[in-house]
Coordinates of C-alpha atoms and ligand atoms in Angstrom, one line a residue:
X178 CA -1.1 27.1 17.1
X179 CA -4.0 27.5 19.0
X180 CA -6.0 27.4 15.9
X181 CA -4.2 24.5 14.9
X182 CA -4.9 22.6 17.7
X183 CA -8.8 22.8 18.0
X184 CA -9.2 22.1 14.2
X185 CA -7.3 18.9 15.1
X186 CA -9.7 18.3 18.5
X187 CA -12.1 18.8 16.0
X188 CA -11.2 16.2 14.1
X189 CA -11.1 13.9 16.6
X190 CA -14.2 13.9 17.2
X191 CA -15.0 13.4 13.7
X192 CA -12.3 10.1 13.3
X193 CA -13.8 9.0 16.3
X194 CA -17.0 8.8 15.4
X195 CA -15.6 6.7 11.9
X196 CA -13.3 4.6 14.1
X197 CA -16.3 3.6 16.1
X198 CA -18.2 2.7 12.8
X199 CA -15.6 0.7 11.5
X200 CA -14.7 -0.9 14.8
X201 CA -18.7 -1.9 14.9
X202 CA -18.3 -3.1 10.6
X203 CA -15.0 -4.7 11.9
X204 CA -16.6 -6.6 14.9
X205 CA -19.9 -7.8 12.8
X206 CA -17.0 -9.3 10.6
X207 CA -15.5 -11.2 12.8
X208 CA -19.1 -12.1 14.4
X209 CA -19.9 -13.8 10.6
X210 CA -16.8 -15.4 9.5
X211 CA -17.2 -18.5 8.1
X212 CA -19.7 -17.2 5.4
X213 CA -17.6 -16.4 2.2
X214 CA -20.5 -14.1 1.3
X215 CA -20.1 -11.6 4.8
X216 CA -16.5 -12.2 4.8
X217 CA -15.9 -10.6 0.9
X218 CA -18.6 -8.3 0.7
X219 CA -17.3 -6.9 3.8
X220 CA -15.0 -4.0 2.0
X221 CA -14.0 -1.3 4.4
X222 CA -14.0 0.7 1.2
X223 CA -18.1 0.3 2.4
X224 CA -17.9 3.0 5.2
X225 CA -20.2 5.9 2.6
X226 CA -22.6 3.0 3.0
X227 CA -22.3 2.6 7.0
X228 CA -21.3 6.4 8.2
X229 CA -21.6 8.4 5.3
X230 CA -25.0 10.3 7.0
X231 CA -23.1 10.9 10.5
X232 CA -19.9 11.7 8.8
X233 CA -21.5 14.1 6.7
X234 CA -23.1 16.1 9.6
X235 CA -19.5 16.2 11.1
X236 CA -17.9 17.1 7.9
X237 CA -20.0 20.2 8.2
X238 CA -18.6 21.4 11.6
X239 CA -15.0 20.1 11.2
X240 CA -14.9 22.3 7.5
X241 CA -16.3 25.5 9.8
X242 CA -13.4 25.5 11.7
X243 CA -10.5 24.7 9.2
X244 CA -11.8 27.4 7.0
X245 CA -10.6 29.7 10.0
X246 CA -7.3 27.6 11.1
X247 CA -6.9 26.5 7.2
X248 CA -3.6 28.9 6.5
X249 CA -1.9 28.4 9.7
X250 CA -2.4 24.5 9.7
X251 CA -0.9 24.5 6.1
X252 CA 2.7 24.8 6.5
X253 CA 3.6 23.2 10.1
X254 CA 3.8 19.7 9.0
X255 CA 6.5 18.7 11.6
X256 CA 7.2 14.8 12.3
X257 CA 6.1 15.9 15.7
X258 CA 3.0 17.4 15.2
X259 CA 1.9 15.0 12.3
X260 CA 2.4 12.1 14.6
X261 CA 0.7 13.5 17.7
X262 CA -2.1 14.9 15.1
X263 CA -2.5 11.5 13.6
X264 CA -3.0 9.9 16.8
X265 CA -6.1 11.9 17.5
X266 CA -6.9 11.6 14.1
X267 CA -6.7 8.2 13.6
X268 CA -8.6 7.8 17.5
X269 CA -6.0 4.6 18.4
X270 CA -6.1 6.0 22.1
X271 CA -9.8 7.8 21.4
X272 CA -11.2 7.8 24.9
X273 CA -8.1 9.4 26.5
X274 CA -7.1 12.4 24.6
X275 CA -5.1 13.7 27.5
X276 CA -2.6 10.5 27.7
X277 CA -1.6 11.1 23.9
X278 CA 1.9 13.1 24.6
X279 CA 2.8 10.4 27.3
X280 CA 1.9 7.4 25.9
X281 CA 4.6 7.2 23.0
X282 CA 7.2 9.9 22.4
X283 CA 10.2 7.4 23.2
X284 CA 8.3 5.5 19.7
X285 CA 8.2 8.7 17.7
X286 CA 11.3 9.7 18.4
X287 CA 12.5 6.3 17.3
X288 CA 10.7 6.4 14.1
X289 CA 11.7 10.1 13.6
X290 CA 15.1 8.9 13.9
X291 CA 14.3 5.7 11.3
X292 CA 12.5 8.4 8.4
X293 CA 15.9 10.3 8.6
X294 CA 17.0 6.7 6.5
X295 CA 13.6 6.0 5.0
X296 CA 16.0 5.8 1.9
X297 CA 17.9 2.8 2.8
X298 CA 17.0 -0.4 1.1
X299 CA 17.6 -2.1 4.2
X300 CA 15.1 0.3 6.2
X301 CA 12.5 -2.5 8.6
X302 CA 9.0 -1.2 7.4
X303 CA 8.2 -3.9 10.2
X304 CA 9.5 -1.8 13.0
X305 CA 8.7 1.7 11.5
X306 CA 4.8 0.8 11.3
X307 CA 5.1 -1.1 15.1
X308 CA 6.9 2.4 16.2
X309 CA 3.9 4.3 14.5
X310 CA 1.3 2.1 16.1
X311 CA 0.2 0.8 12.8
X312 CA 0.4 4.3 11.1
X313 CA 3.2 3.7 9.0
X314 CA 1.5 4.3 5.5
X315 CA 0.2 7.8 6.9
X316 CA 3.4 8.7 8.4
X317 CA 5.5 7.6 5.4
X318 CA 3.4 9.4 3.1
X319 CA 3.3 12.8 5.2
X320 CA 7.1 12.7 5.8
X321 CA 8.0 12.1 1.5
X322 CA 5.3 14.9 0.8
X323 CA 7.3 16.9 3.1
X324 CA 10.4 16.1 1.0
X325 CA 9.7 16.7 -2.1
X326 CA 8.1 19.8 -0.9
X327 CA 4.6 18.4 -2.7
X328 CA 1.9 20.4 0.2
X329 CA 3.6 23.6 -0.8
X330 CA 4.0 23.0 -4.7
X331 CA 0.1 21.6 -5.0
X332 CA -0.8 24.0 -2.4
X333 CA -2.5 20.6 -1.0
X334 CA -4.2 21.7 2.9
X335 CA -3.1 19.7 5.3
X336 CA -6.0 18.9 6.9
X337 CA -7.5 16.9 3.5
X338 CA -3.9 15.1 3.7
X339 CA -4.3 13.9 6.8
X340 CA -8.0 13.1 5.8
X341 CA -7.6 11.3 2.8
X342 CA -4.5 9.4 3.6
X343 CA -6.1 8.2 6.5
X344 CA -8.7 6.8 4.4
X345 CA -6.5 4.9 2.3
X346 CA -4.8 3.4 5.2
X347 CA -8.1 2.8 6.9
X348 CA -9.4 1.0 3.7
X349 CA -6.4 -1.5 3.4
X350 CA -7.6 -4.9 5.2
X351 CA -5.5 -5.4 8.3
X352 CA -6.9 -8.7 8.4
X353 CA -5.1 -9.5 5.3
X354 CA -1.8 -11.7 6.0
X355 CA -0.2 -9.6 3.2
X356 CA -2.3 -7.4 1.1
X357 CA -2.7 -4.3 4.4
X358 CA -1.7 -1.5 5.1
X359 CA 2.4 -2.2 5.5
X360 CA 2.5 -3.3 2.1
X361 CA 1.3 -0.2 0.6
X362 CA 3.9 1.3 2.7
X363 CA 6.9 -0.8 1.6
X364 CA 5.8 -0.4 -1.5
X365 CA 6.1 3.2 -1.3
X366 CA 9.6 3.1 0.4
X367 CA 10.6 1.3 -2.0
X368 CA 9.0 3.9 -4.7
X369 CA 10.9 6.1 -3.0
X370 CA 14.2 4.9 -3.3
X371 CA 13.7 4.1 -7.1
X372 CA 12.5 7.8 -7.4
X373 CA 16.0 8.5 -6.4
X374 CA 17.7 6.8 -8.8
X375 CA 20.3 8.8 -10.5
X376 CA 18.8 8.5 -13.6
X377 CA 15.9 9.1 -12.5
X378 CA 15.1 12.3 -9.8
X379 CA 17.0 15.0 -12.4
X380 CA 14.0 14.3 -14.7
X381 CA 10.9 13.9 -12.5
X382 CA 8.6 16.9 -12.4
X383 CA 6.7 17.5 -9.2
X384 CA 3.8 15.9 -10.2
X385 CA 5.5 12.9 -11.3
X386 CA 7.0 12.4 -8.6
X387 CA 3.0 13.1 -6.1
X388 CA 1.2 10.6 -8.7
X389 CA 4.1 8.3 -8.0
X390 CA 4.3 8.1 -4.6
X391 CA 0.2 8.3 -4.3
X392 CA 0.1 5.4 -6.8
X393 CA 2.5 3.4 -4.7
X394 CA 0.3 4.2 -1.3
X395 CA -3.1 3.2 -2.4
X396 CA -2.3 0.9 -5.3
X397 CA -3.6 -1.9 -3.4
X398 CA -6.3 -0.5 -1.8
X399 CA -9.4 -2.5 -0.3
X400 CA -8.2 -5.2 -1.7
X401 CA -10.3 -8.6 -0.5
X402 CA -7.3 -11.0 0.0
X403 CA -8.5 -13.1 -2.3
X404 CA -7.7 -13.0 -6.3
X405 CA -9.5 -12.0 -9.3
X406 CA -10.0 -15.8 -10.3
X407 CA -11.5 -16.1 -7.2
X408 CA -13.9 -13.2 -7.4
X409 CA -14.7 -14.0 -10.9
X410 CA -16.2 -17.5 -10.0
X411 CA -18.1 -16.7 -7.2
X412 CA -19.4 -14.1 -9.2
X413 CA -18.4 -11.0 -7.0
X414 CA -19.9 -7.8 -7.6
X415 CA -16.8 -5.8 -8.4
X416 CA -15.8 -9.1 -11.5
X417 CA -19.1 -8.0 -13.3
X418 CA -18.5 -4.2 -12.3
X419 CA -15.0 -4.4 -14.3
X420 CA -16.3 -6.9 -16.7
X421 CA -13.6 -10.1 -15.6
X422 CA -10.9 -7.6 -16.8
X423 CA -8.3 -5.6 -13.8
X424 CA -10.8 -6.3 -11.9
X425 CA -8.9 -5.6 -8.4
X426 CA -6.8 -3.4 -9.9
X427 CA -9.7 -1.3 -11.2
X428 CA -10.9 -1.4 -7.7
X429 CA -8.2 -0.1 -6.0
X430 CA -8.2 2.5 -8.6
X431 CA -11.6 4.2 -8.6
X432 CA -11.6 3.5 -4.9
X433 CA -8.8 6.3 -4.4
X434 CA -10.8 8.5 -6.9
X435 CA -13.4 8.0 -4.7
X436 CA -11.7 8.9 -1.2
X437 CA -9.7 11.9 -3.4
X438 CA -13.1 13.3 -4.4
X439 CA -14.4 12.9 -1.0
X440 CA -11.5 14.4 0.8
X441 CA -11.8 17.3 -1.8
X442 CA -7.7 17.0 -1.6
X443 CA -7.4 18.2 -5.2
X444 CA -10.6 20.3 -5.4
X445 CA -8.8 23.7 -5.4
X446 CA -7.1 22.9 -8.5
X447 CA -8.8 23.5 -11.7
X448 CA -11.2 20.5 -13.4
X449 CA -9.0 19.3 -16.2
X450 CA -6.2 19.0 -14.0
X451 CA -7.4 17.0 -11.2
X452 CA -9.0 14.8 -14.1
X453 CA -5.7 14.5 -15.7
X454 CA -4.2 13.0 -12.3
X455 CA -6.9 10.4 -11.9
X456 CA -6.0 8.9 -14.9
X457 CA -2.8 9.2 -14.5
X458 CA -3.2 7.9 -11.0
X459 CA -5.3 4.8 -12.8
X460 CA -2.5 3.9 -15.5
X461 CA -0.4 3.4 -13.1
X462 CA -2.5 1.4 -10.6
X463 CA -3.7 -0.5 -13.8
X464 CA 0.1 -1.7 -14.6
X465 CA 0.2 -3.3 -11.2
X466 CA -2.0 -6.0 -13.0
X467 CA 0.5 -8.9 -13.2
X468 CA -1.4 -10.5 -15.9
X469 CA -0.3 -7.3 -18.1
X470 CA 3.7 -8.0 -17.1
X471 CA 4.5 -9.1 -21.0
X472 CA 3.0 -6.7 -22.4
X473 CA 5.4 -3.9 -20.0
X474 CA 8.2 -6.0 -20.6
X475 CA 8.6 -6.5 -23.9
X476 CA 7.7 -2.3 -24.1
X477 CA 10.4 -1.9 -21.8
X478 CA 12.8 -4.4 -23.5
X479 CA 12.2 -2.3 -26.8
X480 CA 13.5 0.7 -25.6
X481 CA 16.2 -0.2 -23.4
X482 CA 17.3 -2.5 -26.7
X483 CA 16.6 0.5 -29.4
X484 CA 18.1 2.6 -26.4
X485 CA 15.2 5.3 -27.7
X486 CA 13.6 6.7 -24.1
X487 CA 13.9 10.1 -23.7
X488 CA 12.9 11.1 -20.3
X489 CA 12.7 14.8 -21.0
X490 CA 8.8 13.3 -22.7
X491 CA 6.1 13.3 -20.1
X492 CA 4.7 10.5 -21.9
X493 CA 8.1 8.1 -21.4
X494 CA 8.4 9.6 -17.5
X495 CA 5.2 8.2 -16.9
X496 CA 5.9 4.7 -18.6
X497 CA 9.3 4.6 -16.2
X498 CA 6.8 5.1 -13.6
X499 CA 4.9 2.5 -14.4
X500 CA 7.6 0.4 -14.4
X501 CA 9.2 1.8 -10.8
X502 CA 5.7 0.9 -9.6
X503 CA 5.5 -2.7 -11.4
X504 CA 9.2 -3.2 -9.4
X505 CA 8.3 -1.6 -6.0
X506 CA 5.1 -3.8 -6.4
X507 CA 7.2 -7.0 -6.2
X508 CA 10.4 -6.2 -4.9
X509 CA 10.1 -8.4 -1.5
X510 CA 12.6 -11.1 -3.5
X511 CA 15.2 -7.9 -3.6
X512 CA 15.1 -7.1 -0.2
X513 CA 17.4 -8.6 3.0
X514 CA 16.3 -12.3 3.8
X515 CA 15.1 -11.6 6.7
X516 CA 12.4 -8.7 5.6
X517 CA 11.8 -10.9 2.3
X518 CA 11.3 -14.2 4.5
X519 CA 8.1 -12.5 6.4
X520 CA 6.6 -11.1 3.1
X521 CA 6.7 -14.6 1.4
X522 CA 5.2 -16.4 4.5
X523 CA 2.6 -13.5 4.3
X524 CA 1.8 -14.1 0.6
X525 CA 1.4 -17.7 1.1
X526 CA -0.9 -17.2 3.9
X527 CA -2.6 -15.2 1.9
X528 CA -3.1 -17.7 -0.6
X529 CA -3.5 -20.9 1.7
X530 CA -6.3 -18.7 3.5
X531 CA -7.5 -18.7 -0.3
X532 CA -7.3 -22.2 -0.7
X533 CA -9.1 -23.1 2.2
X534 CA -12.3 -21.2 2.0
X535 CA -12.2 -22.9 -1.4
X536 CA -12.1 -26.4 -0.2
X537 CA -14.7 -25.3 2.7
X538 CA -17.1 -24.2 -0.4
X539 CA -16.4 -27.2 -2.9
X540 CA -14.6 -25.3 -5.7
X541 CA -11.8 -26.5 -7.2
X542 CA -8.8 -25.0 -5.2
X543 CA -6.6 -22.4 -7.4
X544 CA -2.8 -22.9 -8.4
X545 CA -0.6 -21.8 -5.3
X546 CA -3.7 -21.9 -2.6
X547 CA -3.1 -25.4 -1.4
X548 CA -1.1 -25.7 1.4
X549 CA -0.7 -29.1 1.5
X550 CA 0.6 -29.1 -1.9
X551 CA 2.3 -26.1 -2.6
X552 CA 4.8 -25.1 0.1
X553 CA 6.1 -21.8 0.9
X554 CA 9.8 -23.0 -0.6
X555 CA 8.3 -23.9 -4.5
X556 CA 5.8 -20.6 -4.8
X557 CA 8.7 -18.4 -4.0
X558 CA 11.1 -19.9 -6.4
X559 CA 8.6 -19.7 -8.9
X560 CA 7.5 -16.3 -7.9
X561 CA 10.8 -15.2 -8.7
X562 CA 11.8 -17.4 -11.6
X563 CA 8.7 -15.8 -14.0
X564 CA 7.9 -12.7 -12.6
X565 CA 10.5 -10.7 -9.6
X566 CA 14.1 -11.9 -12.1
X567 CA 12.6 -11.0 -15.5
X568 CA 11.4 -7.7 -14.6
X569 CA 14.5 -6.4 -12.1
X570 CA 17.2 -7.9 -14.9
X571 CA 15.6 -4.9 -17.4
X572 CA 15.5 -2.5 -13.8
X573 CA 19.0 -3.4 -13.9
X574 CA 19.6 -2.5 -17.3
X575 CA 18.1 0.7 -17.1
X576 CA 19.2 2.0 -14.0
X577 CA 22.9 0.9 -14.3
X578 CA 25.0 2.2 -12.8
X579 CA 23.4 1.8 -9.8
X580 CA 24.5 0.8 -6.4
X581 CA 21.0 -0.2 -5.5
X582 CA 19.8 -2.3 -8.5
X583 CA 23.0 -4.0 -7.9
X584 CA 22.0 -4.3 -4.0
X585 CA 18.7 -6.0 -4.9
X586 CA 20.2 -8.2 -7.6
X587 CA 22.2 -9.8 -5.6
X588 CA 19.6 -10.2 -2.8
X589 CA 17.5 -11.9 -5.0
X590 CA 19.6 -14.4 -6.2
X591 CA 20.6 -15.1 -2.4
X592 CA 17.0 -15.7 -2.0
X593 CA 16.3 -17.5 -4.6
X594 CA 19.3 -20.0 -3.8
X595 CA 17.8 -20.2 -0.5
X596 CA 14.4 -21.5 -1.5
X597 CA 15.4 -23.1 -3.7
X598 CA 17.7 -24.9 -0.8
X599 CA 14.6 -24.9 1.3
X600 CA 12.2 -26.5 -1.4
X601 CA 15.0 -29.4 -1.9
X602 CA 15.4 -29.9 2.0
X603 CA 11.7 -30.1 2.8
X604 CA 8.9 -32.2 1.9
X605 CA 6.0 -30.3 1.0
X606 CA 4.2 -30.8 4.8
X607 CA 7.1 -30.0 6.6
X608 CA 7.1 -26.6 5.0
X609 CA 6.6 -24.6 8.3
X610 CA 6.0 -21.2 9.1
X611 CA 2.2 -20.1 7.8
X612 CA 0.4 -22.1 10.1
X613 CA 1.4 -20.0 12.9
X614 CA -0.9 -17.1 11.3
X615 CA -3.8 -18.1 13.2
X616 CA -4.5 -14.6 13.8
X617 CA -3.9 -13.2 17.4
X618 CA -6.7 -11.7 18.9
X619 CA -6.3 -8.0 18.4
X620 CA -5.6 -6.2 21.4
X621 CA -7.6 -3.0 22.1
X622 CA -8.0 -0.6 19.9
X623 CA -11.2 -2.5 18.6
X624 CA -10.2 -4.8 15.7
X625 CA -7.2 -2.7 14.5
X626 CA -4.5 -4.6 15.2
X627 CA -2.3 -5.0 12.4
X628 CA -2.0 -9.0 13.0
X629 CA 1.6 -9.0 13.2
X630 CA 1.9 -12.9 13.6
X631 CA 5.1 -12.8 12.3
X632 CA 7.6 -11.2 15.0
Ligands
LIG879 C1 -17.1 -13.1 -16.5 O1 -16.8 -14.5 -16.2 C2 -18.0 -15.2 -15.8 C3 -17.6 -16.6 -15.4 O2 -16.7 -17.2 -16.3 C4 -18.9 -15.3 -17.0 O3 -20.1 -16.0 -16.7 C5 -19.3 -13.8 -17.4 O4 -20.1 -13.8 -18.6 C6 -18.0 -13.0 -17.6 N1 -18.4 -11.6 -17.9 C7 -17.8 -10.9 -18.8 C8 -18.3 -9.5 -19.0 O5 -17.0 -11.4 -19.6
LIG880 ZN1 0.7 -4.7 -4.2

């Protein structure tokens, strides 16, 4: 224990240090809002640029002494200890170290208590990541590794766990009305729960079920808040990195490479194997791309039609994946109104935010971004007319008989009725809601808030 705990001071020190970098990257941010440039070049997923020299020195030093604590860290992942390690890991109360146990244990217990139903459809990612001060992704993660059993199986160290998944979290935009952090994470709860599908968990191998879940966390990572059109005409590095094509997806993609490489999480196992996961890993980040949604379908339609998918094949596990992913990616319209109601006003934000740096720079404003003319109300129904019904009627098909599937089927069609309601009931300008997103000042904790404008 003792061991334990110093290689976790240690890496305090060392999260300090990149909390204070990106607390400086986040305030000269804010400092030059207003040019488009600053605002999208500035990519968290920058920090080898900003720290990588400092970090490196500290790297050194933290590495001496988990060599020595390495074995005794590895197996006591306890809610408990993950949560209190996190803390000083991810620096929210940096500068008093000593507080930490007082501060929140009435939270963590409460959020203990919500991961013993992190399986419920209903389960209020909203709460879990206020309860986890903002750490919900990192938390989630940690507790469905501990599940499945995955640190033991991959013979993962804990210390890379903790290390990498606090990069991913770190690298999602909190700024971003919708595309942050909690996202990834309700996309992985909701990964989780299609993981569980009867027809599903028999099958899944252990490392289906770890590319899975680590597809679902970071599949949306660093991503700008703005879309591919839009990075495409104002010529944007990363459109001419990835040649107009997946472009974000692509990013988020070789961005978790990246931070897996740099965390060395997967460095003990042998070359071809760790090689084997990133792609993996990047097929099914790359079937996030909604532009590619025919193309899944009609594949999907095919089989369920010639009733030909045979999930004892690797090949047709991973393309079920694929498709858990494409459905956890886009299941808001599934979920209770209430949960659903906040992730559509976040998506529109999102898009109106969009809209109105286009109109500030003279370019023709993109479909959905226009907030006088698209309300909340009309991209929803659409939303779930072409893309959210098409894709969980086939979900449906192949999962029956399941209690859940028919859970979020009828969900959606409550919510669609009910926008559809709203659309009919509202002109366009009463359309409510977004424009309270004005983003609260963070409090504290240095530009980490998690802007939760929407109680
Ligand atoms: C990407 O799109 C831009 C703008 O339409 C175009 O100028 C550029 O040639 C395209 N690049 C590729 C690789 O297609
Ligand atoms: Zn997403």
């Amino acid at each position: 224990m003792a061991a334990c705990r110093s290689s976790v001071m240690t890496a305090h020190v060392y999260i300090s240090t990149s909390i204070f970098l990106l607390c400086l990257s986040a305030a000269d941010g804010r400092l030059n809002t207003g040019h488009a440039g600053v605002l999208l070049v500035e990519r968290r997923g920058s920090y080898p640029l900003i720290d990588l020299r400092i970090l490196k020195s500290k790297f050194k030093s933290l590495n001496v002494e988990v060599e020595a604590g390495r074995r005794k860290v590895k197996r006591q992942l306890s809610f408990q200890r993950y949560c209190h390690a996190s803390r000083l890991l991810r620096g929210s109360v940096p500068h008093t170290p000593g507080s930490l146990h007082l501060l929140d244990d009435d939270y963590l217990g409460q959020a203990a208590h919500m991961l013993s139903k992190v399986g419920t459809w209903n389960f209020d990612i909203f709460l879990f990541d206020r309860l986890t001060n903002g750490h919900s992704l990192v938390t989630l993660m940690c507790h469905l590794f501990n599940v499945y059993g995955l640190v033991h199986h991959f013979q993962l160290d804990m210390v890379k766990l903790h290390r990498f998944l606090g990069m991913v979290q770190e690298d999602y935009h909190s700024q971003n009305p919708y595309h942050n952090a909690v996202h990834a994470a309700d996309v992985t709860q909701a990964m989780y729960c299609y993981l569980k599908e009867p027809k599903l968990a028999e099958q899944l191998s252990p490392l289906d079920v770890f590319l899975g879940l680590m597809a679902a966390a970071a599949h949306d990572v660093d991503h700008p808040g703005v879309n591919q059109p839009f990075l495409i005409k104002t010529r944007h590095h990363l459109a001419s990195l990835y040649q107009n094509t997946s472009v974000l997806e692509s990013h988020h993609w070789r961005s978790t490479v990246g931070m897996l490489r740099e965390s060395r999480l997967l460095s003990h196992l042998p070359a071809d194997v760790s090689q084997d996961m990133e792609q993996r890993l990047g097929s099914l980040i790359l079937a996030t791309d909604i532009s590619r949604q025919n193309e899944f379908l009609s594949t999907f339609r095919e089989h369920l039609d010639n009733q030909d998918l045979d999930l004892q094949l690797a090949s047709h596990r991973h393309f079920i994946l694929q498709i858990a992913l494409k459905c956890a990616d886009v299941c808001n319209p599934c979920r209770v109104w209430e949960m659903s109601r906040q992730w559509s006003e976040r998506v529109c934000e999102e898009f109106y935010r969009q809209g109105d740096l286009e109109r500030k720079f003279d370019m023709e404003i993109s479909p959905l971004c226009n907030q006088q003319a698209d309300s909340v109300p009309a991209i929803q129904t659409g939303f779930i007319s072409y893309i959210v019904e098409p894709l969980f009627e086939e979900w449906h098909r192949f999962t029956e008989p399941s209690p859940l599937s028919r859970t979020m089927m009828g969900h959606l069609h409550k919510n669609k009725a009910r926008w559809s309601r709203l659309r009919h009931a509202h002109t366009p300008s009463d359309t409510q809601t977004h424009s309270q997103a004005e983003e609260p000042e963070p409090e504290g904790g240095g530009g980490e808030g998690e802007g939760e404008d929407i109680p």
